Every structure is written in structure tokens, then in C-alpha cells.
CSV table of C-alpha atoms and ligand atoms in Angstrom, one decimal:
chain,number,residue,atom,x,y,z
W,1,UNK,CA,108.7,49.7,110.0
W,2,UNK,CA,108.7,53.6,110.8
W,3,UNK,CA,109.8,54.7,113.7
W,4,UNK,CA,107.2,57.2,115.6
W,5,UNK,CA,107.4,58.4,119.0
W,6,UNK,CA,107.5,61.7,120.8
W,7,UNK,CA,109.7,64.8,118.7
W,8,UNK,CA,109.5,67.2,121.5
W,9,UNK,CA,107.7,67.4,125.3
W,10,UNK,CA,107.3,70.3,127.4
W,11,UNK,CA,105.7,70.9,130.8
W,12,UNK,CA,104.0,73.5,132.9
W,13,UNK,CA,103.2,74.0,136.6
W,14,UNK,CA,101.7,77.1,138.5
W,15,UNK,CA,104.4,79.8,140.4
W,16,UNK,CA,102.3,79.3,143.4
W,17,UNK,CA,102.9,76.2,145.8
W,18,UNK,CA,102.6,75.5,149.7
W,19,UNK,CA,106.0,73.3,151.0
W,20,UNK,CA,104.5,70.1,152.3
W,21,UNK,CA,107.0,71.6,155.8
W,22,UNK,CA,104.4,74.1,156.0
W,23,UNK,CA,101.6,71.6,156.2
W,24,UNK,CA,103.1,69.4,158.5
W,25,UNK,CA,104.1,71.9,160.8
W,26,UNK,CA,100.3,73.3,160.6
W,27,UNK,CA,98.8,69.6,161.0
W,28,UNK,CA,101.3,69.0,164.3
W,29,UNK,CA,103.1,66.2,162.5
W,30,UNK,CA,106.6,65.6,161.8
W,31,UNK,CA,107.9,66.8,158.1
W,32,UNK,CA,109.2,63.3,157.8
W,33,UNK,CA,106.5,62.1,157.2
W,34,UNK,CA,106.3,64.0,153.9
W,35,UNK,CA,109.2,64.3,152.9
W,36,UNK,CA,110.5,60.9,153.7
W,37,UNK,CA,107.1,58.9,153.8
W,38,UNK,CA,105.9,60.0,151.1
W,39,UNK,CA,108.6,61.1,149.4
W,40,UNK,CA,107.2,64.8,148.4
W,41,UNK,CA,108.1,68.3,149.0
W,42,UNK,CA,105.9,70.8,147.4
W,43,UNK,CA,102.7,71.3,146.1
W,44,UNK,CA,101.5,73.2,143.1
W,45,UNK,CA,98.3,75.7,143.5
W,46,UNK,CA,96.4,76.7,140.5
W,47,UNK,CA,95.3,80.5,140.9
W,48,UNK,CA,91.5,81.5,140.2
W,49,UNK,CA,92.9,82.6,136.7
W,50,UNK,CA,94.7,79.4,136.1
W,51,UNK,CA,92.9,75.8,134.7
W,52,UNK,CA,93.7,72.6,133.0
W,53,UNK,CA,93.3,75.0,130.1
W,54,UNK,CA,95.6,77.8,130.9
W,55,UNK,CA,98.6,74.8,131.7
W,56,UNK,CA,98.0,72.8,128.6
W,57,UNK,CA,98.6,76.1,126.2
W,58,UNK,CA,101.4,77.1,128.3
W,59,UNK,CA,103.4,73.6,128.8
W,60,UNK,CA,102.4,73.4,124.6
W,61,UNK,CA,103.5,76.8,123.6
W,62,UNK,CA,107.1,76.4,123.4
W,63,UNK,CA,106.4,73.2,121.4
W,64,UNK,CA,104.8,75.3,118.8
W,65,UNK,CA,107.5,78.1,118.7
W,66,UNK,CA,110.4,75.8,118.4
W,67,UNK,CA,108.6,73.1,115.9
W,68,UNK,CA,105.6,75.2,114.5
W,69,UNK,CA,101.8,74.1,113.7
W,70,UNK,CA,102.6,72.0,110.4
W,71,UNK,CA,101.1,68.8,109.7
W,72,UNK,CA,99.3,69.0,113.2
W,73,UNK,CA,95.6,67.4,112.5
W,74,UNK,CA,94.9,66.4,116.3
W,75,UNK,CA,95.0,67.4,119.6
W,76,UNK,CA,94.2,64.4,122.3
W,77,UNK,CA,93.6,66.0,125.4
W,78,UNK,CA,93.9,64.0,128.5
W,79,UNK,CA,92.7,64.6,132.3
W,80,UNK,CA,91.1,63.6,134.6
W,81,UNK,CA,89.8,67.3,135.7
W,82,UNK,CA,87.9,67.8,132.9
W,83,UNK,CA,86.1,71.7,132.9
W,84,UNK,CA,83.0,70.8,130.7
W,85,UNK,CA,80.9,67.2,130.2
W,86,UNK,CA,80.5,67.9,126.8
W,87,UNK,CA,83.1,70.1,125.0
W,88,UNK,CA,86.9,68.8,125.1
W,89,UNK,CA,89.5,71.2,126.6
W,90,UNK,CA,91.8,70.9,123.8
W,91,UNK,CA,89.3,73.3,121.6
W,92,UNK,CA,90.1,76.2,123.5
W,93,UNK,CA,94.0,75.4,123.8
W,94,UNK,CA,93.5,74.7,119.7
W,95,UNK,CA,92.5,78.5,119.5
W,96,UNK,CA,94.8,79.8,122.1
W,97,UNK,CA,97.5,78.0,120.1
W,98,UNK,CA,96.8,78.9,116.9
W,99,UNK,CA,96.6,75.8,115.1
W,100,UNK,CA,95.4,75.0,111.8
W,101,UNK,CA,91.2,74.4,111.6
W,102,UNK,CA,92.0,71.2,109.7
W,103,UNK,CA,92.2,69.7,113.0
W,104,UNK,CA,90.2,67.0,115.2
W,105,UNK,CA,90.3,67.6,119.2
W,106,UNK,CA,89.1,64.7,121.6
W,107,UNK,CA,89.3,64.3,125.0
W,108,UNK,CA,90.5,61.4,126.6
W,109,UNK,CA,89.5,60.1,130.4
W,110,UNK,CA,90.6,57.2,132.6
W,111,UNK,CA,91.9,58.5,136.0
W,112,UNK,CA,95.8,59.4,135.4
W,113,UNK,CA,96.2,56.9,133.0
W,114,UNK,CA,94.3,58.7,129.7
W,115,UNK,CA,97.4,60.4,128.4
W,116,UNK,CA,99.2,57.0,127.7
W,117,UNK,CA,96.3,55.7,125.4
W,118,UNK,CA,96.7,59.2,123.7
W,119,UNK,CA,100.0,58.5,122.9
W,120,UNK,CA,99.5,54.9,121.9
W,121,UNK,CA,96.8,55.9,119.5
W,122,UNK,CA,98.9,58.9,118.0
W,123,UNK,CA,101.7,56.7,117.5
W,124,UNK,CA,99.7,54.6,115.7
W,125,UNK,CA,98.0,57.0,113.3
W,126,UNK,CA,101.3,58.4,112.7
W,127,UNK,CA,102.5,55.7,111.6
W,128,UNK,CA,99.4,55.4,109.2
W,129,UNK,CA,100.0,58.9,108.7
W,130,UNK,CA,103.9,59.9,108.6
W,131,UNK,CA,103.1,63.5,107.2
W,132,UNK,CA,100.9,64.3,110.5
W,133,UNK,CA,101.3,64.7,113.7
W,134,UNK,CA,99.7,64.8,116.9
W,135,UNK,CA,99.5,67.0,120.1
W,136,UNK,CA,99.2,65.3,123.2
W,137,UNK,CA,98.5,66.7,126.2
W,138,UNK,CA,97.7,65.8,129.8
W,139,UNK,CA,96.5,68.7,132.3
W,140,UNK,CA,95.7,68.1,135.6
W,141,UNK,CA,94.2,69.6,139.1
W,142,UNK,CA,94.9,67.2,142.1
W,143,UNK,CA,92.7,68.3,144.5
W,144,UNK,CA,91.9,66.4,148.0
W,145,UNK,CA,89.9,67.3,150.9
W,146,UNK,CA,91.9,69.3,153.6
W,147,UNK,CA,92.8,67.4,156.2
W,148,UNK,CA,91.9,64.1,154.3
W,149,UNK,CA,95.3,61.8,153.9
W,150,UNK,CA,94.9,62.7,150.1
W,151,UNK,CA,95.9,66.7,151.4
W,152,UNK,CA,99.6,66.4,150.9
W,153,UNK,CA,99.4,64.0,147.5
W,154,UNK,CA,98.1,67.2,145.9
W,155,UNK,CA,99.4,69.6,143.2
W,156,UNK,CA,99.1,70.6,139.5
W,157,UNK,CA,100.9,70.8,136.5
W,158,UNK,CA,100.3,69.7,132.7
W,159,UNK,CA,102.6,67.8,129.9
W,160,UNK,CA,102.4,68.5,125.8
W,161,UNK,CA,103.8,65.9,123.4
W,162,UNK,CA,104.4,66.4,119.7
W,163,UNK,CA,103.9,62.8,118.9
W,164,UNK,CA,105.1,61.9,115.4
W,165,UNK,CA,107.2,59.9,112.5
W,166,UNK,CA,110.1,61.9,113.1
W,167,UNK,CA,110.7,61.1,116.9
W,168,UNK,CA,113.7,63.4,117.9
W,169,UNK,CA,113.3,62.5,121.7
W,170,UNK,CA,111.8,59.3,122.3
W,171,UNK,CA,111.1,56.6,120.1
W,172,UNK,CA,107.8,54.7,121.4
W,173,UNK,CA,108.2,50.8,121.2
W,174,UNK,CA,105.7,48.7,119.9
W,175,UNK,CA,104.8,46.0,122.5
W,176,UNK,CA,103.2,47.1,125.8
W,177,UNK,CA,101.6,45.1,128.6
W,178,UNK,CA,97.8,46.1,130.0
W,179,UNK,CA,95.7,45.2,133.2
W,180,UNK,CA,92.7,46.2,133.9
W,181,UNK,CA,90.2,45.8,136.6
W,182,UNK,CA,87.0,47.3,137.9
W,183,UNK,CA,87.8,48.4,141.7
W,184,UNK,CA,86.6,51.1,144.1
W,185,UNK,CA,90.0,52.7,144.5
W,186,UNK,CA,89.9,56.4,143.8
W,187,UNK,CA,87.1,57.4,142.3
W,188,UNK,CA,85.3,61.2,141.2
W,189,UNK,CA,81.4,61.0,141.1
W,190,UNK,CA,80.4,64.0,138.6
W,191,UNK,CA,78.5,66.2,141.5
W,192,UNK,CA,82.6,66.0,143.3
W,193,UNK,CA,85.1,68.6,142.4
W,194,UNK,CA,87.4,66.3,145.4
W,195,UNK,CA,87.8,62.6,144.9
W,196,UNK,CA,86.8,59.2,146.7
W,197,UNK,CA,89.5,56.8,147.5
W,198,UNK,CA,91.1,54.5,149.6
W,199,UNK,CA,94.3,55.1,149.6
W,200,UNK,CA,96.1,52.2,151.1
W,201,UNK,CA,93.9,49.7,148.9
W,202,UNK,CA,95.2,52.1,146.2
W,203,UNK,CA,98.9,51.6,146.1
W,204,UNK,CA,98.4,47.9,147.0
W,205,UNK,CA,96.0,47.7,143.5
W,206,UNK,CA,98.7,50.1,142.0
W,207,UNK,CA,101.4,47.6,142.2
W,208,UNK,CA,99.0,44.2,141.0
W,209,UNK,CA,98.2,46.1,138.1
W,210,UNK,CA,102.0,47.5,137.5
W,211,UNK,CA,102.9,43.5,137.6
W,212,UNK,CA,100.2,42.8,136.0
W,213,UNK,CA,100.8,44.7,132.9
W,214,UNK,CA,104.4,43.6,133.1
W,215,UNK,CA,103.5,39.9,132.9
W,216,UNK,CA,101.7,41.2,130.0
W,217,UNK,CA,105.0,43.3,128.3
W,218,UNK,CA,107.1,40.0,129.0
W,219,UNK,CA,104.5,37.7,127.1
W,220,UNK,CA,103.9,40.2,123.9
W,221,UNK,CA,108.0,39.7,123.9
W,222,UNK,CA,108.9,42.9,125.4
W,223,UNK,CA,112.6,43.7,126.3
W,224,UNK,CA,113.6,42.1,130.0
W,225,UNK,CA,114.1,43.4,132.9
W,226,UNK,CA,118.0,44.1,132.5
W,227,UNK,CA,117.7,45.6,129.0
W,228,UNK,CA,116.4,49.2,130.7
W,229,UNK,CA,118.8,52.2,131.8
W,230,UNK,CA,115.8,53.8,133.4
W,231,UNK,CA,112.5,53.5,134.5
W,232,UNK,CA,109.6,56.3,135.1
W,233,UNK,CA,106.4,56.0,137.3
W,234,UNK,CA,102.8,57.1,137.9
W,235,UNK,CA,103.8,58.9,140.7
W,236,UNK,CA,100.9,60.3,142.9
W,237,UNK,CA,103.7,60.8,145.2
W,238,UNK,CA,107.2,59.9,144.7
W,239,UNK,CA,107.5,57.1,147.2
W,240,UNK,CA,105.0,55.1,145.2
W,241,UNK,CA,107.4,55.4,142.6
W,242,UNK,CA,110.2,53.8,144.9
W,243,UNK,CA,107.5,51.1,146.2
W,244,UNK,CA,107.5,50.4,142.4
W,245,UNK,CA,110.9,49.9,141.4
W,246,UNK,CA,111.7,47.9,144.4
W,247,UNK,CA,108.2,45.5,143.3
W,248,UNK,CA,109.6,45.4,140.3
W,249,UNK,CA,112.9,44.4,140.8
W,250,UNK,CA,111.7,42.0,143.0
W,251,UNK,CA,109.3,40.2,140.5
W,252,UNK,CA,111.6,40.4,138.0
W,253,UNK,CA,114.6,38.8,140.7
W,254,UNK,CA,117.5,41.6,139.4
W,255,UNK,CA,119.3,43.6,141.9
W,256,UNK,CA,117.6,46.6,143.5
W,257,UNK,CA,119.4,49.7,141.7
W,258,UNK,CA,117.3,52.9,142.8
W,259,UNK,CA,119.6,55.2,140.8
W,260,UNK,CA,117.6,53.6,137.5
W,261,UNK,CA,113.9,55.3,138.8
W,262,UNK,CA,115.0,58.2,140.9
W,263,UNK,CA,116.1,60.6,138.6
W,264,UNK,CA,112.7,60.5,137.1
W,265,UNK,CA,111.4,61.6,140.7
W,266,UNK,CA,112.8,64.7,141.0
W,267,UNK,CA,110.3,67.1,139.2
W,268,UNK,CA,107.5,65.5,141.1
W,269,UNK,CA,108.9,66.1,144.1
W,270,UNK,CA,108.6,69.3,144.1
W,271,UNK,CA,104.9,69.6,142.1
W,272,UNK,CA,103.2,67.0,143.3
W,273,UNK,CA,100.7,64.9,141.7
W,274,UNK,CA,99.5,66.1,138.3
W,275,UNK,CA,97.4,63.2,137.4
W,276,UNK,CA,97.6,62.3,133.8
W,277,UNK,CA,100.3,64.1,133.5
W,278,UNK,CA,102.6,62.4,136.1
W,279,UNK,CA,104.5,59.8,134.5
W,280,UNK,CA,105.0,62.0,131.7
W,281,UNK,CA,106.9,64.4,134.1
W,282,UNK,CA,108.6,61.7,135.5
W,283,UNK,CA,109.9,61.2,132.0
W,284,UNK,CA,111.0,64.6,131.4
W,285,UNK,CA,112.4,64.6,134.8
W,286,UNK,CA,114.1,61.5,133.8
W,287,UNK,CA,115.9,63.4,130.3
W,288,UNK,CA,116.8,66.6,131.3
W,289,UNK,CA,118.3,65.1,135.2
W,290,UNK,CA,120.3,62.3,134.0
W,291,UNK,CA,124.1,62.3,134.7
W,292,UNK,CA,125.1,60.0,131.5
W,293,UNK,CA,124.2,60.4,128.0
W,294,UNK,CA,121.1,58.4,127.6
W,295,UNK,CA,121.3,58.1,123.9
W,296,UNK,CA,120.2,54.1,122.3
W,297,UNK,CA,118.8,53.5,126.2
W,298,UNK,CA,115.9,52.0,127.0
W,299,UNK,CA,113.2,53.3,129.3
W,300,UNK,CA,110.7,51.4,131.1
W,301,UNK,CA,107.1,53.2,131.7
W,302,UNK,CA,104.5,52.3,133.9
W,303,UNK,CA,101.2,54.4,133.5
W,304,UNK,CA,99.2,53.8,136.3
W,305,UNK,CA,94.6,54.9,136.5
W,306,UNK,CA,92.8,54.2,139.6
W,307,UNK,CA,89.6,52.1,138.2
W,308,UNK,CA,91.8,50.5,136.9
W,309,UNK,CA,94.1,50.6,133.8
W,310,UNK,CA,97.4,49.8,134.0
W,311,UNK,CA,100.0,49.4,131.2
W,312,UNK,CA,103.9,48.9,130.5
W,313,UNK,CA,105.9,50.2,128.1
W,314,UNK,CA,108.9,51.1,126.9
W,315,UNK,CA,110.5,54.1,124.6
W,316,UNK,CA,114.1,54.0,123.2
W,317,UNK,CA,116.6,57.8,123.8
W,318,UNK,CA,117.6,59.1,119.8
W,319,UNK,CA,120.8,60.6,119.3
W,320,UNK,CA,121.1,64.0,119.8
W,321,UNK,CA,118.1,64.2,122.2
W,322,UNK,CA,119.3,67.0,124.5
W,323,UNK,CA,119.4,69.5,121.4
W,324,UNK,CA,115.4,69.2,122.1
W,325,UNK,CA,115.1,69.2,125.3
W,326,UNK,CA,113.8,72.3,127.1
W,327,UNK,CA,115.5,71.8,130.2
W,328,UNK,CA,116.5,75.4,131.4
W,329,UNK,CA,113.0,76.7,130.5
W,330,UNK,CA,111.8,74.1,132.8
W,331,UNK,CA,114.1,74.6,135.8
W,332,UNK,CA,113.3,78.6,135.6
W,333,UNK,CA,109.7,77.3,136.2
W,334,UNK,CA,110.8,75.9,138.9
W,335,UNK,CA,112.8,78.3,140.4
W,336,UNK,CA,110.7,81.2,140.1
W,337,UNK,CA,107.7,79.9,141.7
W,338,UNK,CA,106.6,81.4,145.4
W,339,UNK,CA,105.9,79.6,148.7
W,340,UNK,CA,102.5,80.5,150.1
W,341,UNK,CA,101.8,80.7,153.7
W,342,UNK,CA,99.4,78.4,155.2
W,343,UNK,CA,96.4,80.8,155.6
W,344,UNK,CA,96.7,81.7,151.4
W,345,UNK,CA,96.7,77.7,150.9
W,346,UNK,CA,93.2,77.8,152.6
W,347,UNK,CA,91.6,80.9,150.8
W,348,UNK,CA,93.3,79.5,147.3
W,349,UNK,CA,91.6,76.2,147.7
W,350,UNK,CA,88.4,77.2,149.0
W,351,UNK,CA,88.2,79.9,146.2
W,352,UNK,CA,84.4,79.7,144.9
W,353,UNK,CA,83.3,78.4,141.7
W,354,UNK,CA,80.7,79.7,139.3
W,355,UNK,CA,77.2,78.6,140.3
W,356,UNK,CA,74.6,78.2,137.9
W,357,UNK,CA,75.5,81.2,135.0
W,358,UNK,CA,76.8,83.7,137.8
W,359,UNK,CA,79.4,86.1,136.7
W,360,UNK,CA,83.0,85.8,138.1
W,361,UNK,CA,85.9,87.5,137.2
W,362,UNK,CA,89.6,86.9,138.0
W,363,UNK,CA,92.5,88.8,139.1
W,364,UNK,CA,94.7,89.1,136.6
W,365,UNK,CA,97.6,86.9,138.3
W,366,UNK,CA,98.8,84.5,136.8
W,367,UNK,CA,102.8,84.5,135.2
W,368,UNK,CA,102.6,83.3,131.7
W,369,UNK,CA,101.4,84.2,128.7
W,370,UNK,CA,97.6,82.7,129.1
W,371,UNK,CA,94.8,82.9,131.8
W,372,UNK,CA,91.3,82.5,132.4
W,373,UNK,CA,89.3,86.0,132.5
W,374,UNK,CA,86.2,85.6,133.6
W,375,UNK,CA,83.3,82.5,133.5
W,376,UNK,CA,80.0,84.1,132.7
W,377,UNK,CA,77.1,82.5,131.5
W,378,UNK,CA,78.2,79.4,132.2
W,379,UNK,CA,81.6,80.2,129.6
W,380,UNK,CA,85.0,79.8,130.4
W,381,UNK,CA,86.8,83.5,128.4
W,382,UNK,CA,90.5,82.6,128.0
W,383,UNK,CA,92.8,85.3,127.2
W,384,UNK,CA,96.0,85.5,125.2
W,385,UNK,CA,98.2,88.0,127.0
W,386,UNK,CA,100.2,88.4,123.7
W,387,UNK,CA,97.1,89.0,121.6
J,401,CAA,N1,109.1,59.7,159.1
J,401,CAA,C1,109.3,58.9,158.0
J,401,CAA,N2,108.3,58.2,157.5
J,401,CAA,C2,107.1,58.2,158.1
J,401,CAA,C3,106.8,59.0,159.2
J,401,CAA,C4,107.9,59.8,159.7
J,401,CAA,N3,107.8,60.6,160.8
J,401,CAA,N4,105.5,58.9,159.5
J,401,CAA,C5,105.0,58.1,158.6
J,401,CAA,N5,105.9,57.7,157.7
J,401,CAA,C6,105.7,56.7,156.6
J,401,CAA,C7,104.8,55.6,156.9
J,401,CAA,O1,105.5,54.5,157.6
J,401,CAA,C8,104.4,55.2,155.5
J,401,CAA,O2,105.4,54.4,154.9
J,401,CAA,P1,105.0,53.1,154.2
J,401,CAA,O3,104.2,53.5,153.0
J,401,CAA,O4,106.3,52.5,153.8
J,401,CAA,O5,104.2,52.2,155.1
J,401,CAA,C9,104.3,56.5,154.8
J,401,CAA,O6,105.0,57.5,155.6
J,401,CAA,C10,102.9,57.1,154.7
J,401,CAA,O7,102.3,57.1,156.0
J,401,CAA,P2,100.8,56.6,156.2
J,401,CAA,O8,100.6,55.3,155.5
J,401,CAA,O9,100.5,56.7,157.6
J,401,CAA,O10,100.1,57.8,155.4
J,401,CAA,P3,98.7,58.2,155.1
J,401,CAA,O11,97.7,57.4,155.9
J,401,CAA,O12,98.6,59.6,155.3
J,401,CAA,O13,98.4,57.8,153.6
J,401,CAA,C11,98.6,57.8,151.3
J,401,CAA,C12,99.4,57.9,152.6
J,401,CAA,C13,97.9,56.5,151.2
J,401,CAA,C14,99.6,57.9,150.1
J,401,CAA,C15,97.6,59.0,151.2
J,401,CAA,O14,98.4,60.2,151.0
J,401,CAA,C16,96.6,58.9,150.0
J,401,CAA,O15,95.6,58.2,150.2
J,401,CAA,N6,96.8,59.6,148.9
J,401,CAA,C17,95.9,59.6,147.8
J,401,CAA,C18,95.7,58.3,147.0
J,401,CAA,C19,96.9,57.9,146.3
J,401,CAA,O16,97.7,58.8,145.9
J,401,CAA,N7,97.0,56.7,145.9
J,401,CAA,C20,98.1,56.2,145.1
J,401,CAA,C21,97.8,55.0,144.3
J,401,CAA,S1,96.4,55.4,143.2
J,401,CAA,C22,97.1,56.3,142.0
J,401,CAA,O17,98.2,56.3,141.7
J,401,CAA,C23,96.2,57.2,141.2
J,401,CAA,C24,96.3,58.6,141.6
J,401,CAA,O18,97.2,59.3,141.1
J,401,CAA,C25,95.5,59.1,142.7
């Protein structure tokens, strides 16, 4: 059977965030609660200038420089934030990229879960097709209400996957395990740009449909349990990720080893939830902050959409991964971002939006290479710095 699976995965998150200690300390409650309770310590802010757009070209564009644009004929875009009801983001990343025309571009939507169907279907027409490949990507906005519980389980931040026959990172198994159910538990009405939820229902519904699905994995004769060296999360916030593992464990009666899941926590910890993207940031988190050689391990996935889809599956480490890693491009990221102060959290989010064909043009501020110039009659103009 060919192998297919993901060759190469990058990320991208804004340079501005707001530590979750600043919010506490604004909402009189103790840090704890955030940083223990929940298990997050930053969140990412999107400028004016800055999109599910403007992420998706940037956490793709290093992709494309390492492993060029050949045998690319898709790009599956998923999120959950989509800009336009009609026309998939991906087109304008297609063009900012500089991919080949020969190319179809779809966008994909189910809460935070989209991006996993993306790479199920891509691994499947690669196998079809072993001379192609696919770009997936998952760009998100996680936006709450301020002073809503959602407020600190916000942040941004997007993933690109070259998914294809020659898997030099991850090699995608073939049995998974799905659930899903139709429930009230976060929801985004098209007139919202903030969502609906309830968000103790929702981690209770997260965790039937993460056992669920792996009921599911175990009866389509997935591995068990004890076969996995790690496992990676939705993680809205990183705690759920810990509520999890331990459910997990549990259901599956093996002894509680936290050092299998945490790892993959760390990047989210300090971005906060990007949606679609999450799990697949947990996964890169999981490559690049491992202590041991992962090479022949197994990892276990669970890609988690409110709704709700669930599904479990499980990817195999190649050889030789870390030669494709980007891992000190990711940490600069990460480093060089800047704390904002409260009051610049509260004129960033409230920032206005375009009403009905109105003119608006942005600051030139964000850091890399693309941004969003302007939105004028009723068009999103994205620039190429470089071009
Ligand atoms: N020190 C340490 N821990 C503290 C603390 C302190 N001082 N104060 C509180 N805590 C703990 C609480 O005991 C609680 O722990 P448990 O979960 O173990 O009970 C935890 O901190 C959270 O406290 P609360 O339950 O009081 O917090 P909350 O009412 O503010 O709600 C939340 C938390 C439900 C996650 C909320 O942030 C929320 O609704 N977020 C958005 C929805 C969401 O993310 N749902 C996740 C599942 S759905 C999904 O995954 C899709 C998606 O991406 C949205």
C-alpha cells in the first residue's frame, strides 16, 4: 500500500499577544486560575492588517521555499473564521503563494475539526494520486466576548501541511474512529463575528465524543492504547487537553503518564486557541519539543468540532524527521512577539470592520512578509511585501 502522510508542517501566529496575568489582574481574579485552571498563558491578537489569510500564506511560505510548488493541484483550506460566504480563502493564499493555476481550492468548515477531514481526504487522493500533492491549511481567529468565560480561551494562529506520497514527517495511518452528534455546544450564527456556547456542556461533550471516536479507532482495529509514545489534542485550552489524556487513560485502564500529551501543549500555551488549527499545533509542538528521538513512534490524535465531529487517529514519526522540521523558525516566532497592555487588548479587539462597501485602510503593521491593505468595496487587497 503507499504510504502518504504529511512531508512538511509549518505554523504561524501574530507578534502581538496579551499574557492571560494581565487579564487576570484587570478582571480581579487570581492568575491561577489561568494559568493553572485552564492551563494557558498568552493569547495571540491579530492586528487590523492581519487575517486567516495573511496567517495561512505566512505559516505556508516556508513550506514552499524549502519544498517548492511542484505537483501541488489543491489547496484545502480549513476554518472556522471564514472572511467570505462564497469565495474560499485559500484563492487568495493560492496567489500570494505563487502556485501553479492547475490548481483546485476548497474550503472546508466544521467548527475546529475541518482541517482533519482535509487531511483525510488529501491523503486519500494522494494515494490515488502519488505524483500530487496537497496543501492543507487551517487558519483561525478565536474571538470571545470580553468579559464572557470564553475571554481567556482566545487567540490566533494558522497550520500548513504538504500532505503527500512521500511523507517525510508523519505517515497518516489508515483506520480512524468518528462520532458525531448534533448539540448546541459552541455555535457561530452568520450575523456573529463572537460565538454561542456553553462551555461546561462543552468539554463534558468533548470528552463523549473523544471516547466515542476511540471506541470507534478500537473496532476498525486501530493500534491500542499502549502502542502510542504520544498523544496530541484539540486544545481550546491546554487543560482540556490534560482532561483528555487522563479520560483516556482511564477508559482505556493503563496508567496515567502525562509526560505522553504534554509536550504537545506547550505551543498552545502560549497562543491560545487557534481553532482548526489546534491539534495540528499540538502536533508540531509535540515534534519539535520532544526529549527522545521519536522516529517508528506512534502518535495518537484526537480532533475535536463543537456541533459535533469528533475523530481518532493515529500517524507514525519517519526516520530522519527532524531534518524537516522547522523548529528554530518557529521558536523565533515565538520569541519575538510583544506583550500588549490591557487598554491595546481593548482598542485591538474592538477595532471596526468594514460596513456595507465602506473604505478602510490599515496600518502597515504587521511583521511578515504578507498583510491585508485595505477592504474597499466590499474586497479584501492582500499585499506581498516582497513583490
Ligand atoms: N487556581 C487554580 N485553578 C483554578 C482557580 C485558581 N485560583 N480558580 C479556578 N480554577 C480551576 C477550576 O477549578 C476549574 O477547574 P476544573 O475544570 O478542573 O473544574 C478551571 O479552573 C476553570 O474554572 P471555571 O470552570 O470556573 O472556569 P470558567 O467558568 O471560566 O470556564 C471554560 C472555563 C469552560 C473553559 C471557559 O473558558 C469556556 O467556556 N471556554 C470556551 C469554550 C471552550 O473552549 N470549550 C472547550 C470544549 S469545545 C471545543 O473544544 C471547541 C472549541 O475549540 C471552542
Amino acid at each position: 500500500m503507499i504510504k502518504t502522510g504529511i512531508e512538511a508542517m509549518s505554523f504561524y501566529t501574530p507578534h502581538r499577544y496579551i499574557s492571560l496575568a494581565t487579564l487576570a489582574e484587570q478582571q480581579g481574579i487570581d492568575p491561577e486560575k489561568f494559568s493553572r485552571g485552564i492551563g494557558q498563558d498568552k493569547i495571540a491578537l491579530p492586528g487590523q492588517d492581519e487575517d486567516i489569510v495573511t496567517m495561512a500564506a505566512e505559516a505556508a511560505r516556508p513550506l514552499i521555499d524549502r519544498y517548492g510548488t511542484d505537483g501541488i493541484d489543491t489547496v484545502m483550506f480549513a476554518t472556522e473564521t471564514g472572511i467570505d460566504q462564497s469565495k474560499a480563502a485559500g484563492i487568495y493564499v493560492h496567489r500570494l503563494l505563487g502556485l501553479n493555476a492547475n490548481c483546485r481550492n476548497v474550503e472546508l468548515k466544521q467548527a475546529c475539526y475541518s482541517a482533519t477531514a482535509a487531511l483525510q481526504m488529501a491523503c486519500s487522493y494522494v494515494a490515488r494520486r502519488p505524483d500530487r500533492k496537497v496543501l492543507v491549511i487551517a487558519s483561525d481567529v478565536a474571538r470571545y466576548d470580553r468579559d464572557s468565560s470564553g475571554e481567556a480561551t482566545q487567540g490566533a494562529g494558522a497550520v500548513a501541511m504538504l500532505v503527500s506520497a512521500d511523507p517525510k514527517l508523519l505517515e497518516v495511518g489508515v483506520v480512524s474512529g468518528v462520532f458525531s452528534e448534533d448539540i448546541m455546544d459552541f455555535w457561530r450564527p452568520n450575523h456573529r463575528r463572537t460565538p454561542l456556547f456553553d462551555g461546561k456542556f462543552s468539554t463534558l461533550r468533548y470528552l463523549n465524543a473523544m471516547l466515542e471516536a476511540w471506541r470507534d479507532y478500537e473496532a476498525n482495529g486501530g493500534k491500542s492504547y499502549a502502542e502510542f509514545s504520544r498523544f496530541c489534542y484539540h486544545l481550546p485550552f491546554s487543560r482540556m487537553g490534560e482532561k483528555a489524556h487522563r479520560h483516556l487513560a482511564k477508559s482505556a485502564k493503563a496508567d496515567l503518564d502525562m509526560s505522553l500529551a504534554l509536550p504537545g501543549m506547550e505551543y498552545n500555551r502560549v497562543v491560545g486557541n487557534s481553532y482548526t488549527a489546534s491539534i495540528y499545533l499540538a502536533l508540531i509542538s509535540t515534534l519539535e519539543n520532544a526529549e527522545e528521538d521519536l522516529s517508528g513512534k506512534s502518535i495518537g490524535l484526537f480532533s475535536y468540532g463543537s456541533g459535533a465531529t469528533g475523530e481518532f487517529f493515529d500517524a507514525t514519526v519517519v526516520e530522519g524527521y527532524q531534518a524537516h522540521l522547522f523548529k528554530q523558525l518557529h521558536q523565533t516566532i515565538l520569541e519575538e512577539r510583544m506583550a500588549v497592555s490591557y487598554e491595546d487588548y481593548v482598542e485591538l479587539w474592538g477595532a471596526p470592520v468594514a460596513q456595507d462597501g465602506e473604505e478602510l485602510i490599515f496600518a502597515d503593521e504587521a511583521r511578515g512578509r504578507y498583510r491585508l491593505a485595505s477592504i474597499n468595496d466590499h474586497k479584501r487587497i492582500y499585499v506581498d511585501k516582497h513583490a
